[in-house]
Protein backbone atom coordinates (compact mmCIF):
# COMPACT_ATOMS: atom_id res chain seq x y z
CA UNK A 1 20.57 -0.29 1.15
CA UNK A 2 19.73 -2.95 -0.90
CA UNK A 3 15.99 -3.22 -1.64
CA UNK A 4 15.88 -6.32 -4.26
CA UNK A 5 13.30 -8.91 -3.29
CA UNK A 6 16.35 -11.43 -2.77
CA UNK A 7 17.26 -9.41 0.02
CA UNK A 8 14.18 -7.63 0.99
CA UNK A 9 12.51 -11.63 1.54
CA UNK A 10 15.62 -13.86 2.23
CA UNK A 11 14.27 -15.81 4.87
CA UNK A 12 11.18 -16.19 3.01
CA UNK A 13 12.36 -17.58 -0.23
CA UNK A 14 10.60 -20.81 0.65
CA UNK A 15 7.05 -19.28 0.96
CA UNK A 16 6.94 -16.59 -1.66
CA UNK A 17 5.87 -17.26 -5.36
CA UNK A 18 5.40 -13.72 -6.83
CA UNK A 19 5.61 -10.06 -5.78
CA UNK A 20 2.95 -7.79 -8.13
CA UNK A 21 3.53 -4.00 -8.06
CA UNK A 22 1.41 -1.18 -9.66
CA UNK A 23 2.90 -2.23 -13.12
CA UNK A 24 5.63 -4.24 -12.15
CA UNK A 25 5.93 -8.15 -11.02
CA UNK A 26 8.55 -10.72 -10.16
CA UNK A 27 8.46 -14.47 -9.79
CA UNK A 28 11.06 -16.69 -8.01
CA UNK A 29 12.22 -18.95 -11.41
CA UNK A 30 12.52 -21.83 -10.32
CA UNK A 31 10.23 -21.75 -7.33
CA UNK A 32 12.23 -21.46 -3.91
CA UNK A 33 15.33 -20.65 -5.59
CA UNK A 34 16.06 -16.85 -4.49
CA UNK A 35 16.37 -16.02 -7.87
CA UNK A 36 13.88 -13.44 -9.12
CA UNK A 37 12.85 -12.61 -12.57
CA UNK A 38 10.49 -9.80 -13.64
CA UNK A 39 10.14 -5.91 -14.05
CA UNK A 40 10.25 -5.52 -10.20
CA UNK A 41 13.65 -5.00 -9.32
CA UNK A 42 13.70 -3.13 -6.02
CA UNK A 43 11.17 -3.00 -3.24
CA UNK A 44 9.85 1.00 -3.14
CA UNK A 45 8.95 1.59 0.80
CA UNK A 46 5.72 3.84 -0.49
CA UNK A 47 4.72 1.50 -3.16
CA UNK A 48 2.19 -1.21 -2.34
CA UNK A 49 2.25 -4.83 -3.16
CA UNK A 50 0.63 -7.89 -3.44
CA UNK A 51 2.67 -10.97 -2.06
CA UNK A 52 1.67 -14.65 -3.43
CA UNK A 53 2.71 -17.30 -0.85
CA UNK A 54 2.66 -20.90 -1.04
CA UNK A 55 0.97 -21.37 2.02
CA UNK A 56 -0.67 -19.22 5.25
CA UNK A 57 2.59 -17.46 6.47
CA UNK A 58 3.72 -14.48 8.64
CA UNK A 59 6.24 -12.25 6.86
CA UNK A 60 8.56 -10.18 8.71
CA UNK A 61 10.77 -7.85 7.06
CA UNK A 62 13.52 -5.54 8.37
CA UNK A 63 14.36 -1.90 7.43
CA UNK A 64 14.60 1.32 8.21
CA UNK A 65 11.34 3.38 9.09
CA UNK A 66 10.46 5.71 6.32
CA UNK A 67 8.23 8.14 8.60
CA UNK A 68 5.28 9.77 6.74
CA UNK A 69 6.54 10.36 3.15
CA UNK A 70 4.82 12.37 0.71
CA UNK A 71 3.07 9.72 -1.57
CA UNK A 72 2.56 11.70 -5.48
CA UNK A 73 -0.29 10.15 -6.62
CA UNK A 74 -1.42 10.23 -10.67
CA UNK A 75 -4.81 10.30 -12.02
CA UNK A 76 -6.34 6.77 -12.05
CA UNK A 77 -5.38 3.89 -9.83
CA UNK A 78 -2.47 4.19 -7.51
CA UNK A 79 -1.03 0.96 -5.66
CA UNK A 80 0.55 2.43 -2.42
CA UNK A 81 1.67 1.24 1.31
CA UNK A 82 0.41 2.86 4.72
CA UNK A 83 3.17 3.91 6.92
CA UNK A 84 1.49 4.26 10.05
CA UNK A 85 2.17 2.03 12.86
CA UNK A 86 -1.56 1.93 14.40
CA UNK A 87 -4.88 1.51 12.28
CA UNK A 88 -6.45 4.97 11.64
CA UNK A 89 -10.00 5.65 9.98
CA UNK A 90 -9.96 6.62 6.71
CA UNK A 91 -12.07 9.97 7.06
CA UNK A 92 -8.87 10.87 9.77
CA UNK A 93 -6.09 9.71 7.85
CA UNK A 94 -7.08 12.01 4.44
CA UNK A 95 -7.47 15.39 4.83
CA UNK A 96 -10.73 17.26 3.93
CA UNK A 97 -8.90 18.80 0.91
CA UNK A 98 -8.35 15.40 -0.54
CA UNK A 99 -11.86 14.21 -0.41
CA UNK A 100 -13.74 14.39 -3.80
CA UNK A 101 -10.42 13.97 -5.76
CA UNK A 102 -9.76 10.99 -3.79
CA UNK A 103 -12.63 8.59 -5.21
CA UNK A 104 -12.48 5.21 -3.76
CA UNK A 105 -9.92 2.95 -2.01
CA UNK A 106 -9.62 -0.63 -2.60
CA UNK A 107 -7.98 -3.26 -0.16
CA UNK A 108 -8.33 -6.77 0.15
CA UNK A 109 -11.87 -7.50 0.50
CA UNK A 110 -12.86 -3.93 1.50
CA UNK A 111 -13.24 -0.88 -0.48
CA UNK A 112 -14.70 2.63 0.30
CA UNK A 113 -15.92 5.06 -2.08
CA UNK A 114 -16.14 8.90 -1.19
CA UNK A 115 -19.83 10.57 -1.55
CA UNK A 116 -19.85 14.21 -1.55
CA UNK A 117 -22.92 14.55 0.82
CA UNK A 118 -22.60 11.01 2.85
CA UNK A 119 -18.53 10.98 3.21
CA UNK A 120 -16.77 7.59 3.12
CA UNK A 121 -19.05 4.72 2.21
CA UNK A 122 -18.44 1.11 2.42
CA UNK A 123 -16.64 -1.85 4.52
CA UNK A 124 -13.04 -0.18 4.23
CA UNK A 125 -12.94 1.92 7.26
CA UNK A 126 -9.23 2.06 9.08
CA UNK A 127 -6.22 1.98 7.20
CA UNK A 128 -3.82 -0.79 8.74
CA UNK A 129 -0.02 -0.93 8.76
CA UNK A 130 1.67 -3.26 6.22
CA UNK A 131 -1.31 -3.40 3.96
CA UNK A 132 -1.52 -2.50 0.42
CA UNK A 133 -4.36 0.08 -1.15
CA UNK A 134 -5.46 1.03 -4.70
CA UNK A 135 -6.12 4.60 -4.31
CA UNK A 136 -8.36 6.05 -7.34
CA UNK A 137 -7.84 9.76 -7.80
CA UNK A 138 -9.46 12.06 -10.24
CA UNK A 139 -6.19 14.23 -10.82
CA UNK A 140 -2.47 14.07 -9.76
CA UNK A 141 -1.60 15.58 -6.14
CA UNK A 142 0.73 14.72 -3.41
CA UNK A 143 -0.57 13.60 -0.10
CA UNK A 144 0.80 13.09 3.50
CA UNK A 145 -1.58 10.67 5.88
CA UNK A 146 -2.99 12.77 8.88
CA UNK A 147 -4.28 11.66 12.19
CA UNK A 148 -6.57 14.12 14.20
CA UNK A 149 -5.17 16.53 11.67
CA UNK A 150 -1.75 15.72 12.76
CA UNK A 151 0.39 14.60 10.10
CA UNK A 152 1.63 11.58 10.57
């Protein structure tokens, strides 16, 4: 399946100015042309992205559901997507075995950090579908998101 920004965002080329991922970016040149330039050449469904738009808009993207992928997180900050179909509390989505290894999560205007005695602290309380998250981890590991102990 073609996952280039041109294909993924065909219906929104007049609204999207640029797309940023973890260490990658692309922009339309000239604006509204559908001609994308930059290092981000394909959209990965497990990666998170920030989308810069020219005006408030609702984006719709079609594709194949990927289920609950395994995320390979490296030490430091990782920009990831959230695969759930519903919002899930952070403390339920992240298994206890990862608490302390994941030290913080940042979203748009929300964040949470993990405290060894108090648990997750901050304004970010739930993971939401279609949102991107910067996840700060202390060491590399693989993770699946969970809900009530069941892997999504």
